[in-house]
Short mmCIF file of N, CA and C in Angstrom, two decimals:
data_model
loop_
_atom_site.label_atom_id
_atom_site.label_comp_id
_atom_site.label_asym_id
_atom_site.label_seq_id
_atom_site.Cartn_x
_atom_site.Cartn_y
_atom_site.Cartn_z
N UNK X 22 -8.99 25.05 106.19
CA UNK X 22 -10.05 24.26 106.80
C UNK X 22 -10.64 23.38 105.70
N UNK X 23 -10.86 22.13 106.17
CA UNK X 23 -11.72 21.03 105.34
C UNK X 23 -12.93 20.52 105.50
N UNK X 24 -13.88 20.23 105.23
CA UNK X 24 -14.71 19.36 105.87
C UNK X 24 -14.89 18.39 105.46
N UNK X 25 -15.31 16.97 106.36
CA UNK X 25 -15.31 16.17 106.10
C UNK X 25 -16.75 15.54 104.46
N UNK X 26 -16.43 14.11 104.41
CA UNK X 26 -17.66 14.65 102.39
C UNK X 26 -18.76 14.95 102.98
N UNK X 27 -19.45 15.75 102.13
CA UNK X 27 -20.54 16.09 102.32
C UNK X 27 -21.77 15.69 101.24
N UNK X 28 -22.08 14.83 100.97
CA UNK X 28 -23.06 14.47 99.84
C UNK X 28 -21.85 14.22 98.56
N UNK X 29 -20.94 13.32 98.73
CA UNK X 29 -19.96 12.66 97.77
C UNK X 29 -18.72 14.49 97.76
N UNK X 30 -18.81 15.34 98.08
CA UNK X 30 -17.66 16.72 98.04
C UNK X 30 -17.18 16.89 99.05
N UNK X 31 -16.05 17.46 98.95
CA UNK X 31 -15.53 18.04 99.82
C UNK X 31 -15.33 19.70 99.86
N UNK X 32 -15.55 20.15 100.87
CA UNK X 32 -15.27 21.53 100.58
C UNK X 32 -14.28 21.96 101.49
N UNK X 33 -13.46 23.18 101.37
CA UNK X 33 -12.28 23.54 101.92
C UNK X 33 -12.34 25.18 101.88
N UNK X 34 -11.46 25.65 103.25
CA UNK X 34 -11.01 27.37 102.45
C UNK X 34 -10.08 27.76 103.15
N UNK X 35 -9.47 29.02 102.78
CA UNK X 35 -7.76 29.22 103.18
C UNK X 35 -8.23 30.77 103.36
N UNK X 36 -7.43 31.17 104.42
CA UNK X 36 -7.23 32.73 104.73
C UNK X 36 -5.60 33.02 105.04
N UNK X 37 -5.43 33.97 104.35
CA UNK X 37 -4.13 34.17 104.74
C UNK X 37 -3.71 35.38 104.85
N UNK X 38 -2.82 36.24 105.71
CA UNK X 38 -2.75 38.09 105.64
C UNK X 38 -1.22 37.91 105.68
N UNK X 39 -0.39 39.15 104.82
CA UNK X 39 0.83 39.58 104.63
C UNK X 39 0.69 40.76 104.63
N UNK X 40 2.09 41.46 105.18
CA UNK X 40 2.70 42.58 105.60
C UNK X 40 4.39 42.71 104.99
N UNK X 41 4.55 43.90 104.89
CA UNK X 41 5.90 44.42 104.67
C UNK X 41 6.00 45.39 105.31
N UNK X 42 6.63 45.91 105.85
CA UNK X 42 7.52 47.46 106.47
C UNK X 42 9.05 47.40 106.48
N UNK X 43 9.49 47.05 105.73
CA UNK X 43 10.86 47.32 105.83
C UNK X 43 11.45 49.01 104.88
N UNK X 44 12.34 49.19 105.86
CA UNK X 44 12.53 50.17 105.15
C UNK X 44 13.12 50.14 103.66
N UNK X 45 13.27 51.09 102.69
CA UNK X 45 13.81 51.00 101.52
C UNK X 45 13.17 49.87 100.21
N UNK X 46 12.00 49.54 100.90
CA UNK X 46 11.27 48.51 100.28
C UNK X 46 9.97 49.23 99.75
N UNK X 47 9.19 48.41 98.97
CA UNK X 47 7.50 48.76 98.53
C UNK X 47 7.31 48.22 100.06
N UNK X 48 6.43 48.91 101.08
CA UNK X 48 5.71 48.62 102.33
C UNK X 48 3.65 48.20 101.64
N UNK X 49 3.73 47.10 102.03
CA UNK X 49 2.33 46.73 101.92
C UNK X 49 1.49 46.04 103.16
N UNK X 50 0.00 45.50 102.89
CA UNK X 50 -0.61 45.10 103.37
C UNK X 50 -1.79 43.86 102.72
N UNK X 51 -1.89 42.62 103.03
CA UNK X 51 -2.37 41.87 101.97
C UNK X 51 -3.18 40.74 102.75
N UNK X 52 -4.00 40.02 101.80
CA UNK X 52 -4.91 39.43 102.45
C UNK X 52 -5.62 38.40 101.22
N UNK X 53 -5.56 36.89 101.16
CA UNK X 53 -5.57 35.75 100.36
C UNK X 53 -7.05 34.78 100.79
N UNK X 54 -8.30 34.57 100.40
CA UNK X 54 -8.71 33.47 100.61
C UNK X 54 -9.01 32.52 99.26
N UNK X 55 -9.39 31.15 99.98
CA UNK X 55 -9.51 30.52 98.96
C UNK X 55 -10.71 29.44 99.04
N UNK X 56 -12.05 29.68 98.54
CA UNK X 56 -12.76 28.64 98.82
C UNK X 56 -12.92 27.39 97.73
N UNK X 57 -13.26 26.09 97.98
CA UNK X 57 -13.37 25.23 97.58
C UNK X 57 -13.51 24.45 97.65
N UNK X 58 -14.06 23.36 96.57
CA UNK X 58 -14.76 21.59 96.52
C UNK X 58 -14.39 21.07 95.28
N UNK X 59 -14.46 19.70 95.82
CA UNK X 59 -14.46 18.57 94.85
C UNK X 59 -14.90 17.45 95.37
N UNK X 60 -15.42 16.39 94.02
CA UNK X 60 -16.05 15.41 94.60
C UNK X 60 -15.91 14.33 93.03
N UNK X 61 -16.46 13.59 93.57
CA UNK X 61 -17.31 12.41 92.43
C UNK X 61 -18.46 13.07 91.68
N UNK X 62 -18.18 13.49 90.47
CA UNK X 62 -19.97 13.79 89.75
C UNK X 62 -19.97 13.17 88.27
N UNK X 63 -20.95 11.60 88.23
CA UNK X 63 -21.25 11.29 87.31
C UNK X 63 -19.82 10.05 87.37
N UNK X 64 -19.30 9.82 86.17
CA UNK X 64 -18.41 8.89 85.61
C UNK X 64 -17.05 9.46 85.97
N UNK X 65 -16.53 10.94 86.23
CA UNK X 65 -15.47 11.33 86.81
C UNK X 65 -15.31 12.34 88.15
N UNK X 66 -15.13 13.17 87.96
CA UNK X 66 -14.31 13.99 89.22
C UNK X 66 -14.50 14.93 89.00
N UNK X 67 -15.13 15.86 89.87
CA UNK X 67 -15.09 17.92 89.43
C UNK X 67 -14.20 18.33 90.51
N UNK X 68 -13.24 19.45 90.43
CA UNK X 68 -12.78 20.24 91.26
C UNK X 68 -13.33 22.09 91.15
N UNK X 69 -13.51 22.75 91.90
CA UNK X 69 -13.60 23.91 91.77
C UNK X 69 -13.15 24.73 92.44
N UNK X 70 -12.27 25.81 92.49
CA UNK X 70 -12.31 26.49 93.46
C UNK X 70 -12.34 28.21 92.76
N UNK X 71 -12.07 29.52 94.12
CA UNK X 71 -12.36 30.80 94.02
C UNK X 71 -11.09 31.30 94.17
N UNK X 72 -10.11 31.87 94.36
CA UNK X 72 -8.94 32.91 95.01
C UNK X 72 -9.89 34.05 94.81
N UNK X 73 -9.55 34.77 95.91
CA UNK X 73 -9.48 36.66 96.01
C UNK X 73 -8.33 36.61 97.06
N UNK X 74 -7.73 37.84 96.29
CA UNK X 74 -6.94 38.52 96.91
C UNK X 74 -6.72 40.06 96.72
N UNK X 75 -6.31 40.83 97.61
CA UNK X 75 -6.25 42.23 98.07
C UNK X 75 -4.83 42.46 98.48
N UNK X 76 -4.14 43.41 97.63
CA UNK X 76 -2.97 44.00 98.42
C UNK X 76 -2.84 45.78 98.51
N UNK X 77 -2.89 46.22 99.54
CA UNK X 77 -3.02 47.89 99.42
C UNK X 77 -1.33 48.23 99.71
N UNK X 78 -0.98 48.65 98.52
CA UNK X 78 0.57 49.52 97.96
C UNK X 78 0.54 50.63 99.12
N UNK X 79 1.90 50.75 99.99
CA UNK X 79 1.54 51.85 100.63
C UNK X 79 3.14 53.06 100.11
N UNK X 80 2.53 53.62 98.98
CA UNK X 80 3.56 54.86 98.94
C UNK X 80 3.59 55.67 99.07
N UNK X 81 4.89 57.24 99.47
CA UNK X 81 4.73 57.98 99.35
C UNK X 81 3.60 58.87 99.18
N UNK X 82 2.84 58.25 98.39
CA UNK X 82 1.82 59.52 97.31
C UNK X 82 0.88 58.98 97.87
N UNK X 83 0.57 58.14 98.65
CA UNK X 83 -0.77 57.46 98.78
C UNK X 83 -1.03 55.72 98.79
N UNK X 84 -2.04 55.29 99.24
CA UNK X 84 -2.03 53.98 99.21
C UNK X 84 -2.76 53.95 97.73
N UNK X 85 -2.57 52.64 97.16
CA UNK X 85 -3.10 51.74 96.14
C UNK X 85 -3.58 50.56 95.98
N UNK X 86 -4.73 50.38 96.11
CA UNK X 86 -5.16 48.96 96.08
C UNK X 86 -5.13 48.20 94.90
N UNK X 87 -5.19 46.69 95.01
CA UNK X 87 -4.65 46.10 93.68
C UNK X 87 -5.68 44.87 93.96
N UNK X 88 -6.66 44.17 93.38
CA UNK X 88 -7.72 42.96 93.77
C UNK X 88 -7.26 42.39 92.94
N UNK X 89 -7.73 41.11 93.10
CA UNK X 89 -7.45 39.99 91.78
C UNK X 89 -9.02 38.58 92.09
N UNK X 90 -9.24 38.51 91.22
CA UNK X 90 -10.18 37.08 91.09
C UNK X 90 -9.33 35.87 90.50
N UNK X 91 -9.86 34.71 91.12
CA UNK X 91 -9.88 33.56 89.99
C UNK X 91 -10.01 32.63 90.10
N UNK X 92 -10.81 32.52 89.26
CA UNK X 92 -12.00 30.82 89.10
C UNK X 92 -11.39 29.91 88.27
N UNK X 93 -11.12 28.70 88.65
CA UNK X 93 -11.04 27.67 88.27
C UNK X 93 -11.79 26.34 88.23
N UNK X 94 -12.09 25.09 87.29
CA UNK X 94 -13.03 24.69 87.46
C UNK X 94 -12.83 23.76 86.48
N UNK X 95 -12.78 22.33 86.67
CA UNK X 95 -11.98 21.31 85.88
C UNK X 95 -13.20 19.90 86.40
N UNK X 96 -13.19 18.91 85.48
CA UNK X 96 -13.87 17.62 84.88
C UNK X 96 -12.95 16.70 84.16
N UNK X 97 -12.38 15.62 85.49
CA UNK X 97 -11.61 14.89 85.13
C UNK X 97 -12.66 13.28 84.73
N UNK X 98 -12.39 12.75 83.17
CA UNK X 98 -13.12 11.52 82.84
C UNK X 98 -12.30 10.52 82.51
N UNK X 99 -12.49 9.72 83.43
CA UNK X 99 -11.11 8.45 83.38
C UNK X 99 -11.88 7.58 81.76
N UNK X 100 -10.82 7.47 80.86
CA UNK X 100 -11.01 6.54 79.52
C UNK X 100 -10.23 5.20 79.68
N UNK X 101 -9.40 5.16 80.55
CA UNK X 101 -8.76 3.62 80.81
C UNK X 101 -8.27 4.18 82.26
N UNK X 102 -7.37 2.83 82.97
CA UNK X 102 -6.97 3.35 84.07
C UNK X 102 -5.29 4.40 84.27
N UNK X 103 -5.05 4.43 83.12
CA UNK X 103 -3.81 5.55 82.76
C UNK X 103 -4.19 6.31 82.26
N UNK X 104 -5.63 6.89 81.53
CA UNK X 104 -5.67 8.00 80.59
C UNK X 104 -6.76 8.42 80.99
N UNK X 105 -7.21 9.46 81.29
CA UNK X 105 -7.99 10.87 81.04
C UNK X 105 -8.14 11.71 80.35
N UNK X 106 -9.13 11.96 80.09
CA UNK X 106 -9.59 13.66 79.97
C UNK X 106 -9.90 14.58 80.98
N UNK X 107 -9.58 15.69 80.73
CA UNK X 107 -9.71 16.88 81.65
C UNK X 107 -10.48 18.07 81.30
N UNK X 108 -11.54 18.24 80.81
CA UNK X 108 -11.53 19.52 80.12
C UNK X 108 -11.96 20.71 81.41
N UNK X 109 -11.18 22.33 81.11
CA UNK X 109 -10.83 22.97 82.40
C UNK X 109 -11.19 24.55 82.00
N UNK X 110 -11.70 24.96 82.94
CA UNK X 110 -11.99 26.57 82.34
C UNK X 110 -11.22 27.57 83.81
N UNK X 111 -10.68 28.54 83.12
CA UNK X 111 -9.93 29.13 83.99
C UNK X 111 -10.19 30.56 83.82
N UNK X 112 -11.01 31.71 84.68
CA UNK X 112 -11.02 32.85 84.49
C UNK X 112 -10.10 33.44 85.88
N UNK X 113 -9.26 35.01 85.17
CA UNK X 113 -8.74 35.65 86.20
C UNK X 113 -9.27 36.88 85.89
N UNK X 114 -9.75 38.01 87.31
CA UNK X 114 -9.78 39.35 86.70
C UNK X 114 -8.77 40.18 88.08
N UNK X 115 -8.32 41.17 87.17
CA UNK X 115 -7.14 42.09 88.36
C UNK X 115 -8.16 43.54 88.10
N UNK X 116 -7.66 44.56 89.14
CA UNK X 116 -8.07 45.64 89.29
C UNK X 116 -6.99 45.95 90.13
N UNK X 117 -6.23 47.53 89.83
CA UNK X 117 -4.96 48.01 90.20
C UNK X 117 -6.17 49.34 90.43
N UNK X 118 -6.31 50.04 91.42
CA UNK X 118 -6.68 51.66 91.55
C UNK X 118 -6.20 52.57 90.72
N UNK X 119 -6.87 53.08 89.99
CA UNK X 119 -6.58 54.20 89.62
C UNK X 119 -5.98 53.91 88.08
N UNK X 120 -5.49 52.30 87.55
CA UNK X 120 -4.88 52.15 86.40
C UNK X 120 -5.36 51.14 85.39
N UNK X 121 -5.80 49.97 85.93
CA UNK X 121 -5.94 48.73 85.17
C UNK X 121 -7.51 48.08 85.86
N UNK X 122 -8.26 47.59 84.62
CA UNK X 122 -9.53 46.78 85.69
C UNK X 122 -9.96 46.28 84.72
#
């Protein structure tokens, strides 16, 4: 989904769900959104957006959930009409149950 600008931005977001059951396979369950904007700010361009995502491992022994973050977030400054700068900050964080966070 998009919306149309809103005070020079645009904002947007994505949902998405996945499944597996096949046999002889990892069987899961999963689930993706994504919010976000960009616009005109100042002399160039900001983009930003969020991912989360969720996938619950379903094995044998038990289910396992696995999350993930990540922020992105970039400032494009036009210096001629072929060249830019970009400067861009990118954080991710994961969390696995029971192992990694």
């Amino acid at each position: 989904i998009t919306t149309p600008k809103f005070g020079g931005f645009t904002f947007g977001g994505t949902f998405a769900m996945t499944s597996n059951s096949v046999d002889g396979t990892l069987n899961y369950d999963g689930m993706f959104v994504r919010v976000k904007a960009s616009g005109k700010l100042g002399p160039g361009s900001v983009i930003f957006w969020y991912d989360y995502a969720k996938r619950t491992n379903k094995y044998t022994s038990g289910d396992v959930d696995e999350t993930y973050g990540y922020v992105w977030a970039a400032y494009k400054i036009p210096v001629t009409k072929k060249v830019a700068i970009m400067p861009r900050a990118r954080l991710i964080s994961d969390k696995i149950e029971g192992s990694k966070d």
